[in-house]
mmCIF file of C-alpha atoms in Angstrom:
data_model
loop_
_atom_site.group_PDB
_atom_site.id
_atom_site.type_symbol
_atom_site.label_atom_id
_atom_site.label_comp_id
_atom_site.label_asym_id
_atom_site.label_seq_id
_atom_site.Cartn_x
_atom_site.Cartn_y
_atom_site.Cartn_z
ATOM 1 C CA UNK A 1 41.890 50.786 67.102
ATOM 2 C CA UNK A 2 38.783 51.080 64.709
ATOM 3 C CA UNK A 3 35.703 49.729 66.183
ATOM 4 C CA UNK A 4 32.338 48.952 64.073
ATOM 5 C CA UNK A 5 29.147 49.172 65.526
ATOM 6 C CA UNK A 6 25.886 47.195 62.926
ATOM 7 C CA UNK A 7 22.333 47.683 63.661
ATOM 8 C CA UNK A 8 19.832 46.175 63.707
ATOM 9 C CA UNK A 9 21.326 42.595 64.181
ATOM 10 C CA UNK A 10 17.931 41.009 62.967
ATOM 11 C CA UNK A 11 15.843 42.201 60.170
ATOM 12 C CA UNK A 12 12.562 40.805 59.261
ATOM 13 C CA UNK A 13 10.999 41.776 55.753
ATOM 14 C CA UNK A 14 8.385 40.695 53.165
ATOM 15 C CA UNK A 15 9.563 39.913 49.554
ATOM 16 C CA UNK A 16 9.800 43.191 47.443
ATOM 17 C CA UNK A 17 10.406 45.362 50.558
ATOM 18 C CA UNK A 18 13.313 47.300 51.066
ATOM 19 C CA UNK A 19 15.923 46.667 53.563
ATOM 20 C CA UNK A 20 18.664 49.161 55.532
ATOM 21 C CA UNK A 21 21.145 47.941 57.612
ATOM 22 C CA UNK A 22 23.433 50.884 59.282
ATOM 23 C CA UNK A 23 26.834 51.234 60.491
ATOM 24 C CA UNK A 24 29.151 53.695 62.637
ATOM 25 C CA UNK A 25 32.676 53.191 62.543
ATOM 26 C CA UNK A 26 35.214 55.349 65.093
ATOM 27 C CA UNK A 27 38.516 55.656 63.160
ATOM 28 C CA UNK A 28 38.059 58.938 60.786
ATOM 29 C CA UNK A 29 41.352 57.875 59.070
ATOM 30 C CA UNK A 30 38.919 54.749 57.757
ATOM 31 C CA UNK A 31 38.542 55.147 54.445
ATOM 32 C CA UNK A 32 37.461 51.526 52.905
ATOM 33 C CA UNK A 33 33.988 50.363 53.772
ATOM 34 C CA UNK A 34 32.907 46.502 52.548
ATOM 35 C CA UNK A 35 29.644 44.673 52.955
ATOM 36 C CA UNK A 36 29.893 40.638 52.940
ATOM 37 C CA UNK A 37 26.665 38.189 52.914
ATOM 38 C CA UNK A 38 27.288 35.120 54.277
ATOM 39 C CA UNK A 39 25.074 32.240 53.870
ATOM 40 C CA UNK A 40 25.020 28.980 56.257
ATOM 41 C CA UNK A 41 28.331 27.492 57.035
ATOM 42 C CA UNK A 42 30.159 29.420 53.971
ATOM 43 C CA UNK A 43 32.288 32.427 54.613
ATOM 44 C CA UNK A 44 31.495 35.842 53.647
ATOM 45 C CA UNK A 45 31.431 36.891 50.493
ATOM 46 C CA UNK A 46 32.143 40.406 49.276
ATOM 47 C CA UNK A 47 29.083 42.172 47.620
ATOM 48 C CA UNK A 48 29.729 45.928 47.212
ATOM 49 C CA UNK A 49 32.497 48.165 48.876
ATOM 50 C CA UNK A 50 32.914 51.865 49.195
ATOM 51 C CA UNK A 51 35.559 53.766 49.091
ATOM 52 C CA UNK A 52 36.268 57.488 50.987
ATOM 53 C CA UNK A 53 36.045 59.274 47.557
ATOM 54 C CA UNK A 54 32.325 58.791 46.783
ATOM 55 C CA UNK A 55 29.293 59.263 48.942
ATOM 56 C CA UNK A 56 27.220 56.292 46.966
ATOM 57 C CA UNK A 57 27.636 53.461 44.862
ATOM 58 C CA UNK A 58 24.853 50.819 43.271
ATOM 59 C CA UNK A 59 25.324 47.800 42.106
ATOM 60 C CA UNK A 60 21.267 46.410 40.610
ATOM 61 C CA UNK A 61 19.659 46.109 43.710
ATOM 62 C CA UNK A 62 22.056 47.038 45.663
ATOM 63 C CA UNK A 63 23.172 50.129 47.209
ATOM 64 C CA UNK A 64 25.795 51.551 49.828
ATOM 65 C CA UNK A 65 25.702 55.294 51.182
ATOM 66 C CA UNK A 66 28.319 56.920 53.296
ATOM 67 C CA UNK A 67 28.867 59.984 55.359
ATOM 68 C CA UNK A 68 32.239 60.664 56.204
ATOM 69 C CA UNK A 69 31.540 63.443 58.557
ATOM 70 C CA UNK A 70 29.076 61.526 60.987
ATOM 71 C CA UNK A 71 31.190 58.383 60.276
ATOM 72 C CA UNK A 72 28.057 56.353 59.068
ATOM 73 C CA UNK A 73 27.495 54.065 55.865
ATOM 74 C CA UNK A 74 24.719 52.025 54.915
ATOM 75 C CA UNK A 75 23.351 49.400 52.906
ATOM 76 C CA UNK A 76 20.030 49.366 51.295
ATOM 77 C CA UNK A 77 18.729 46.485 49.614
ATOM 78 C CA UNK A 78 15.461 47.175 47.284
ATOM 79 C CA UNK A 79 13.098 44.725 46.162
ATOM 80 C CA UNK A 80 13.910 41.911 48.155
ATOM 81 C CA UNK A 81 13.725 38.403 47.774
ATOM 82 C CA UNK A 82 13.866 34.936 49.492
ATOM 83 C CA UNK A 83 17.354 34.526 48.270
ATOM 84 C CA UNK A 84 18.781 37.546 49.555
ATOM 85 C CA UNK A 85 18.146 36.299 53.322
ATOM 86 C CA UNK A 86 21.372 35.717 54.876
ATOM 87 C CA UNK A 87 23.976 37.420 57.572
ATOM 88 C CA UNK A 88 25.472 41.055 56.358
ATOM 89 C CA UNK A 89 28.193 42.126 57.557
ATOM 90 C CA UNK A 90 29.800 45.432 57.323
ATOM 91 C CA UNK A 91 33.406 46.291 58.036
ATOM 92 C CA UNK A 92 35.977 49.213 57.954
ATOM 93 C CA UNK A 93 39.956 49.495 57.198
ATOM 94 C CA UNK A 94 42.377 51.722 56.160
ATOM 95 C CA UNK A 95 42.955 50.290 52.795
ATOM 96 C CA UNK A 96 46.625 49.022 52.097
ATOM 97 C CA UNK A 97 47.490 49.954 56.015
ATOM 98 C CA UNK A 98 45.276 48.151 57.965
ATOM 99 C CA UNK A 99 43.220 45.040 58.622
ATOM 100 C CA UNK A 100 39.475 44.616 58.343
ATOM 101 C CA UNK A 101 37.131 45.880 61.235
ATOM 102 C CA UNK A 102 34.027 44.104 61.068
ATOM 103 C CA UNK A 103 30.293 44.522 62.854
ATOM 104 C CA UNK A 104 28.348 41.960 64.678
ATOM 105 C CA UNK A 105 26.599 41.195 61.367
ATOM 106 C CA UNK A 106 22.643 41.777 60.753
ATOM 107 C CA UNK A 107 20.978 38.676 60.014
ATOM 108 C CA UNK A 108 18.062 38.995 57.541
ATOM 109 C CA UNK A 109 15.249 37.211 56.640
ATOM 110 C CA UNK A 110 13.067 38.053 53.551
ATOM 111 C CA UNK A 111 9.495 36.079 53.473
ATOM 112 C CA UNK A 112 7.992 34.911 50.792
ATOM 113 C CA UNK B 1 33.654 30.201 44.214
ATOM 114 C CA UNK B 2 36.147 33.449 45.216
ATOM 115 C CA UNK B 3 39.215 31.230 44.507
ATOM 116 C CA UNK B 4 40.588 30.745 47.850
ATOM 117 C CA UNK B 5 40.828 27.602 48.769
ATOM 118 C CA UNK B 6 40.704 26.086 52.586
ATOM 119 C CA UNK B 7 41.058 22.561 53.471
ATOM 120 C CA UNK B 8 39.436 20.641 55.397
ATOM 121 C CA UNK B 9 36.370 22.586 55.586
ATOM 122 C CA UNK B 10 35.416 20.576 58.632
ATOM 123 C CA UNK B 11 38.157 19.147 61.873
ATOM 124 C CA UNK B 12 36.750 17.521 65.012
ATOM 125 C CA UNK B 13 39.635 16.755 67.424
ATOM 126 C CA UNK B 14 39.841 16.075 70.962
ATOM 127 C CA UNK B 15 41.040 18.605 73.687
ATOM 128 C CA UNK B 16 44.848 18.945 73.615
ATOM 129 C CA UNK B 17 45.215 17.718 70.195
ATOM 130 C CA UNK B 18 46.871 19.949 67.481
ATOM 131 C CA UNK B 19 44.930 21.151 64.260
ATOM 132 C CA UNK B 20 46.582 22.338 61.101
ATOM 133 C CA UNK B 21 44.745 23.979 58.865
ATOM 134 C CA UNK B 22 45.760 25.597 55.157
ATOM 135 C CA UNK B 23 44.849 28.208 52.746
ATOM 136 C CA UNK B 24 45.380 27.802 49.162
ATOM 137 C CA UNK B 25 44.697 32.095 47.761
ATOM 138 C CA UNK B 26 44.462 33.831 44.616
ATOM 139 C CA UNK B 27 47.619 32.849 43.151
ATOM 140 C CA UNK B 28 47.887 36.760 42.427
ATOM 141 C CA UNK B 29 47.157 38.231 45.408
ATOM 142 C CA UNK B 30 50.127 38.963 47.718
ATOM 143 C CA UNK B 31 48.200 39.780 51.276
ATOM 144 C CA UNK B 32 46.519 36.593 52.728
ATOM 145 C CA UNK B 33 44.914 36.824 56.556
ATOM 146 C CA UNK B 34 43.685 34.806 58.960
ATOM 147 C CA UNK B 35 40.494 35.261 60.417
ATOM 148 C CA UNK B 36 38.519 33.631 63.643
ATOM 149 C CA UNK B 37 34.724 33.523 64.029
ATOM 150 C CA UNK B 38 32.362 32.895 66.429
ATOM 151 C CA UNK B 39 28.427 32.711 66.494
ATOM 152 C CA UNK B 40 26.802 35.322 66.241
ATOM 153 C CA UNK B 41 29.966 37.106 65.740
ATOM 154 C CA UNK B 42 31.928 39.209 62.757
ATOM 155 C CA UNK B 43 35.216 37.938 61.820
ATOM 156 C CA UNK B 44 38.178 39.000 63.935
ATOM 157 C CA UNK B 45 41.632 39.610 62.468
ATOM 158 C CA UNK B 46 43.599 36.700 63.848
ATOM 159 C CA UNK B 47 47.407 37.194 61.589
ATOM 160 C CA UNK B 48 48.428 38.969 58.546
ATOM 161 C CA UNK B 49 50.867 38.451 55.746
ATOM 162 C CA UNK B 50 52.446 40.076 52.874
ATOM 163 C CA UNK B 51 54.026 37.427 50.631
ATOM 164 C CA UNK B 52 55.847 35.245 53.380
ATOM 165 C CA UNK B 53 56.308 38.139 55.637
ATOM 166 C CA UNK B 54 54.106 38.032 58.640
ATOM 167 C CA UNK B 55 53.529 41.281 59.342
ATOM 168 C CA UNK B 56 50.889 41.622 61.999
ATOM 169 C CA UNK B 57 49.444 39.344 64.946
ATOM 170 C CA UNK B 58 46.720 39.995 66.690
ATOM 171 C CA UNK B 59 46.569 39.557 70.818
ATOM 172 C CA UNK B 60 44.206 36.929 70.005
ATOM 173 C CA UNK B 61 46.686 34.670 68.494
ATOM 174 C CA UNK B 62 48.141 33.225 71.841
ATOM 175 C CA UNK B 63 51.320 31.071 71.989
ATOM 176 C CA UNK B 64 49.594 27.852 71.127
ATOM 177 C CA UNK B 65 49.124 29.618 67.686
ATOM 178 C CA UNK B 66 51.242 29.703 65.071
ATOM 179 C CA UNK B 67 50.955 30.674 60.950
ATOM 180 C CA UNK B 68 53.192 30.190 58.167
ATOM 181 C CA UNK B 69 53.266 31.292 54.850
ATOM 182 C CA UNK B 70 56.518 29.410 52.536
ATOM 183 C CA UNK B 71 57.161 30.928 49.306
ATOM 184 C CA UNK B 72 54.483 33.513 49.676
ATOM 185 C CA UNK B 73 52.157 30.497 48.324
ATOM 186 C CA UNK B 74 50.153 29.106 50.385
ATOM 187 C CA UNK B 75 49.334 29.380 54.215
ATOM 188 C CA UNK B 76 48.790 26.693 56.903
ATOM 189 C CA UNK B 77 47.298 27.867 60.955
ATOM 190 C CA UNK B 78 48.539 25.434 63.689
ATOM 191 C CA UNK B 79 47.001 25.117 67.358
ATOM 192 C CA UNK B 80 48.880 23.157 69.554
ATOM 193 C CA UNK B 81 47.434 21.497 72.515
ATOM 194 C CA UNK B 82 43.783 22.566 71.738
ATOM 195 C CA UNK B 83 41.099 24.028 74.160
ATOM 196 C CA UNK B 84 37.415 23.924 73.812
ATOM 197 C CA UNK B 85 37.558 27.787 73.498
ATOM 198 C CA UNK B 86 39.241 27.599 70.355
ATOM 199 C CA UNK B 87 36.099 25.956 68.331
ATOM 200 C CA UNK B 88 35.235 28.325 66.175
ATOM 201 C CA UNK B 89 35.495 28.947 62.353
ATOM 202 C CA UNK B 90 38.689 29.905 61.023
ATOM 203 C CA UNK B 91 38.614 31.905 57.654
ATOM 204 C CA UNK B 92 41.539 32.593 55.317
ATOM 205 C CA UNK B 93 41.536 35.696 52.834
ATOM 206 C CA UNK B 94 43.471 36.874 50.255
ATOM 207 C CA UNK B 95 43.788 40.596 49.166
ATOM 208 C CA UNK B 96 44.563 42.555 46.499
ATOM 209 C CA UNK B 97 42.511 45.849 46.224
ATOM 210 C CA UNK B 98 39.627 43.825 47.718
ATOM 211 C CA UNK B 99 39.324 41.126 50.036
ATOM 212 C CA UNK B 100 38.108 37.677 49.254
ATOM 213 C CA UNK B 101 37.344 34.741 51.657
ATOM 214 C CA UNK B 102 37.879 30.914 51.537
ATOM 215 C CA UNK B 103 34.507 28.718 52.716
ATOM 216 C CA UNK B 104 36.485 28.821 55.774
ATOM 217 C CA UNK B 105 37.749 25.706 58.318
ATOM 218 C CA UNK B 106 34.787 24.690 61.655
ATOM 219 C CA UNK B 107 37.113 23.444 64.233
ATOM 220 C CA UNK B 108 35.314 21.484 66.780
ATOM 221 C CA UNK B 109 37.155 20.549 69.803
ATOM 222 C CA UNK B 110 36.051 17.852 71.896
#
């Protein structure tokens, strides 16, 4: 089955910094890559998503890379700010075929 | 809000007592999973349906588990005769071309 690896699992930034949280996923067939945030006892909530098809998408500050051949994507987060600390989590599925794959999460903290 | 709806948001129960649990999803959506997580942990893939069908169970799901899903409406979790190993946070999610969670369930088991 697909496993995800995250890194780092902490991230420690100042306010307007950028942030990059990486992961690898092992199934090439894969081909649906989510990022959630989840906040303090309140499930994760979807924030961008990537599809196979496209190599980057940006949403404002947000942005998500991926590279299908080394089986990485990535998250970057510019300009930071106090609200934006919280637990990421990536994950990976075969869309319509099989469940979500998640990471260990990366929990980051923005100071003001 | 994403729209999906769990209840209660909090259980405490004591140690061989059974839980029930429910998930109220996008009324459109016809794929609704269960989900467990730990601390420090990403959600693991507990049981899937597609409208009332359950389709998929994971080896976590032991026989003290069970998941229903009437109607292809809403979806209730039960754990029978519960174990301190099975405190965790239980998340629902429903899924059309994207997946969307409930605030999820904290089972604490005393």
């Amino acid at each position: 089955g697909e496993n995800v690896e995250q890194h780092p699992s902490t991230l420690s930034v100042q306010e307007g910094d950028s942030a990059v949280i990486k992961c690898t996923y092992s199934d090439s067939a894969s081909n649906y890559f989510p990022w959630y945030k989840q906040e303090l006892g309140k499930g994760p909530q979807l924030i961008i998503d990537i599809r196979s098809n496209v190599g980057e998408k940006k949403d404002q500050r947000i942005a998500v890379t991926l590279n299908k051949t080394a089986k990485h994507f990535s998250l970057h987060i510019t300009e930071t700010q106090p609200e934006d600390s919280a637990v990421y989590f990536c994950a990976a599925s075969i869309s319509g075929y099989s469940t979500l794959t998640f990471g260990k999460g990366t929990m980051l903290l923005v100071s003001p | 809000d994403t729209g999906v709806s769990q209840n209660p948001r909090h259980k405490i129960t004591k140690r061989g007592q059974n839980v029930t649990f429910r998930c109220d999803p996008i009324s459109e959506h016809n794929r609704l999973y269960w989900y467990r997580q730990t601390l420090g942990q990403g959600p693991e893939f507990l049981t899937y349906f597609q409208n009332e069908a359950q389709l998929e169970k994971s080896r976590l799901l032991s026989d003290r588990f069970s998941a229903e899903r009437p109607k292809g409406s809403f979806s209730t979790l039960e754990i029978q005769r519960t174990e301190q190993g099975d405190s965790a946070m239980y998340l629902c999610a429903s899924e059309d071309t994207e997946a969307f969670f409930g605030q999820g369930t904290r089972l604490t088991v005393v």
